[in-house]
Amino acid sequence: MSDPMLIPCPHCNGLNRIPAERLGDAPRCGRCKAEVLPAAPLELTQGNFASQLKGDLPLLVDVWASWCGPCQAFAPTFAQAAAQLQGRCRLGKLDSEANPQLSGQLGIRSIPSLILFKGGAEVARQSGAMPLPQLLAWLRQQGV
């Protein structure tokens, strides 16, 4: 049996220890009993961002705004990626309008912007929407 991975719950932010071989078994949070790895992007805010950076799975953040046409067009692609990458990478959406301070801290200059975090640190950044095959290829280049 492999070492357990630490994964924050997208609902209560509690850290969960989950064996790597069980990531595909729809693990539930020990605290709130919600699904720890949903097949959809989680909503990131100023309040939960630091907690969601913790853990052993990479976190891909889509910074967007409701008035942005390319952001709206990219949303279904990002949701598809979340389903395909379930258990390998967590995907989260950060509304730059609702969280301007956090967007500023992240140095967001254009949207949509994708930021990949591993071990709590930014490891890659990509601006602009892209088709699903290109997004998955970019993530493979980053070791996801």
Short mmCIF file of C-alpha atoms in Angstrom, two decimals:
data_model
loop_
_atom_site.label_atom_id
_atom_site.label_comp_id
_atom_site.label_asym_id
_atom_site.label_seq_id
_atom_site.Cartn_x
_atom_site.Cartn_y
_atom_site.Cartn_z
CA MET A 1 0.00 0.00 0.00
CA SER A 2 1.35 3.43 -0.93
CA ASP A 3 1.71 6.44 1.31
CA PRO A 4 -1.54 8.35 1.68
CA MET A 5 -1.98 11.64 -0.17
CA LEU A 6 -3.21 14.76 1.60
CA ILE A 7 -6.15 16.31 -0.21
CA PRO A 8 -8.25 19.25 1.02
CA CYS A 9 -12.02 18.89 0.91
CA PRO A 10 -13.57 21.36 -1.56
CA HIS A 11 -16.53 21.85 0.80
CA CYS A 12 -15.11 22.23 4.34
CA ASN A 13 -11.36 22.66 3.55
CA GLY A 14 -10.47 19.79 5.90
CA LEU A 15 -7.38 17.79 4.95
CA ASN A 16 -7.98 14.13 4.15
CA ARG A 17 -5.44 11.31 3.97
CA ILE A 18 -6.34 9.14 1.00
CA PRO A 19 -4.26 6.19 -0.28
CA ALA A 20 -3.15 6.92 -3.87
CA GLU A 21 -4.69 3.70 -5.12
CA ARG A 22 -8.10 4.80 -3.74
CA LEU A 23 -8.29 8.18 -5.51
CA GLY A 24 -10.59 6.71 -8.17
CA ASP A 25 -13.03 5.31 -5.57
CA ALA A 26 -14.94 8.60 -4.97
CA PRO A 27 -13.38 9.24 -1.53
CA ARG A 28 -15.45 11.14 1.03
CA CYS A 29 -14.28 13.76 3.51
CA GLY A 30 -13.75 12.47 7.03
CA ARG A 31 -15.16 15.69 8.47
CA CYS A 32 -18.18 16.66 6.32
CA LYS A 33 -18.69 13.41 4.34
CA ALA A 34 -18.79 15.30 0.98
CA GLU A 35 -16.98 14.01 -2.09
CA VAL A 36 -13.32 15.04 -1.91
CA LEU A 37 -12.58 14.73 -5.64
CA PRO A 38 -15.67 15.83 -7.58
CA ALA A 39 -15.63 15.55 -11.37
CA ALA A 40 -16.34 19.28 -11.65
CA PRO A 41 -14.26 22.39 -10.92
CA LEU A 42 -14.45 23.73 -7.38
CA GLU A 43 -15.22 27.35 -6.64
CA LEU A 44 -12.23 29.24 -5.23
CA THR A 45 -12.55 32.38 -3.12
CA GLN A 46 -10.37 34.59 -0.96
CA GLY A 47 -11.60 32.53 2.01
CA ASN A 48 -10.76 29.03 0.77
CA PHE A 49 -7.85 29.60 -1.62
CA ALA A 50 -5.01 29.08 0.89
CA SER A 51 -6.62 25.88 2.21
CA GLN A 52 -7.14 24.50 -1.29
CA LEU A 53 -3.47 25.07 -2.20
CA LYS A 54 -2.51 22.51 0.43
CA GLY A 55 -2.24 18.88 -0.42
CA ASP A 56 -0.43 16.55 -2.73
CA LEU A 57 -2.53 16.78 -5.91
CA PRO A 58 -1.81 19.65 -8.32
CA LEU A 59 -4.39 22.44 -8.48
CA LEU A 60 -5.18 24.11 -11.81
CA VAL A 61 -6.89 27.47 -11.36
CA ASP A 62 -8.97 29.16 -14.06
CA VAL A 63 -9.20 32.89 -13.34
CA TRP A 64 -12.28 34.26 -15.10
CA ALA A 65 -15.06 36.89 -15.02
CA SER A 66 -18.73 36.69 -15.95
CA TRP A 67 -18.48 39.55 -18.49
CA CYS A 68 -15.61 37.87 -20.38
CA GLY A 69 -16.73 36.15 -23.60
CA PRO A 70 -13.64 33.91 -23.95
CA CYS A 71 -14.01 32.93 -20.27
CA GLN A 72 -17.61 31.85 -20.86
CA ALA A 73 -16.62 29.92 -24.00
CA PHE A 74 -13.79 28.16 -22.12
CA ALA A 75 -15.94 27.11 -19.14
CA PRO A 76 -17.33 23.89 -20.72
CA THR A 77 -13.82 22.86 -21.81
CA PHE A 78 -12.53 23.40 -18.27
CA ALA A 79 -15.42 21.34 -16.87
CA GLN A 80 -14.59 18.51 -19.31
CA ALA A 81 -10.96 18.64 -18.21
CA ALA A 82 -12.06 18.38 -14.56
CA ALA A 83 -13.93 15.17 -15.34
CA GLN A 84 -11.02 13.69 -17.32
CA LEU A 85 -8.38 14.60 -14.74
CA GLN A 86 -10.34 13.48 -11.67
CA GLY A 87 -7.91 11.89 -9.22
CA ARG A 88 -4.79 13.29 -10.98
CA CYS A 89 -5.34 17.05 -10.74
CA ARG A 90 -7.93 19.22 -9.01
CA LEU A 91 -9.44 22.08 -11.01
CA GLY A 92 -10.79 25.28 -9.51
CA LYS A 93 -12.42 28.44 -10.82
CA LEU A 94 -11.61 31.86 -9.37
CA ASP A 95 -14.01 34.70 -10.24
CA SER A 96 -11.73 37.73 -10.59
CA GLU A 97 -14.65 40.15 -10.16
CA ALA A 98 -15.82 38.61 -6.89
CA ASN A 99 -12.24 38.21 -5.58
CA PRO A 100 -10.29 41.27 -6.80
CA GLN A 101 -7.78 41.22 -3.94
CA LEU A 102 -6.80 37.60 -4.59
CA SER A 103 -6.65 38.23 -8.35
CA GLY A 104 -4.28 41.11 -7.64
CA GLN A 105 -2.13 38.97 -5.34
CA LEU A 106 -1.86 36.39 -8.14
CA GLY A 107 -0.77 39.09 -10.59
CA ILE A 108 -3.64 38.54 -13.01
CA ARG A 109 -3.30 40.85 -16.03
CA SER A 110 -5.63 39.14 -18.49
CA ILE A 111 -8.41 36.59 -18.39
CA PRO A 112 -8.93 33.77 -18.78
CA SER A 113 -5.67 32.84 -17.08
CA LEU A 114 -4.65 29.35 -15.99
CA ILE A 115 -2.27 28.88 -13.06
CA LEU A 116 -0.95 25.46 -12.08
CA PHE A 117 0.07 24.96 -8.45
CA LYS A 118 2.02 21.99 -7.08
CA GLY A 119 2.87 21.72 -3.41
CA GLY A 120 1.31 25.14 -2.80
CA ALA A 121 3.62 26.92 -5.28
CA GLU A 122 2.92 28.22 -8.75
CA VAL A 123 4.74 26.10 -11.34
CA ALA A 124 3.17 27.24 -14.63
CA ARG A 125 0.90 29.92 -16.05
CA GLN A 126 -0.96 30.22 -19.35
CA SER A 127 -3.12 33.10 -20.57
CA GLY A 128 -6.07 32.64 -22.89
CA ALA A 129 -8.61 29.94 -23.61
CA MET A 130 -7.57 26.77 -25.41
CA PRO A 131 -9.28 23.65 -26.76
CA LEU A 132 -9.38 20.55 -24.56
CA PRO A 133 -6.61 18.61 -26.40
CA GLN A 134 -4.28 21.60 -26.12
CA LEU A 135 -5.11 22.06 -22.41
CA LEU A 136 -4.43 18.38 -21.68
CA ALA A 137 -1.17 18.51 -23.69
CA TRP A 138 -0.06 21.62 -21.74
CA LEU A 139 -0.77 19.84 -18.45
CA ARG A 140 1.17 16.76 -19.62
CA GLN A 141 4.14 19.05 -20.34
CA GLN A 142 3.86 20.21 -16.71
CA GLY A 143 3.97 16.64 -15.44
CA VAL A 144 0.25 16.26 -14.68
#
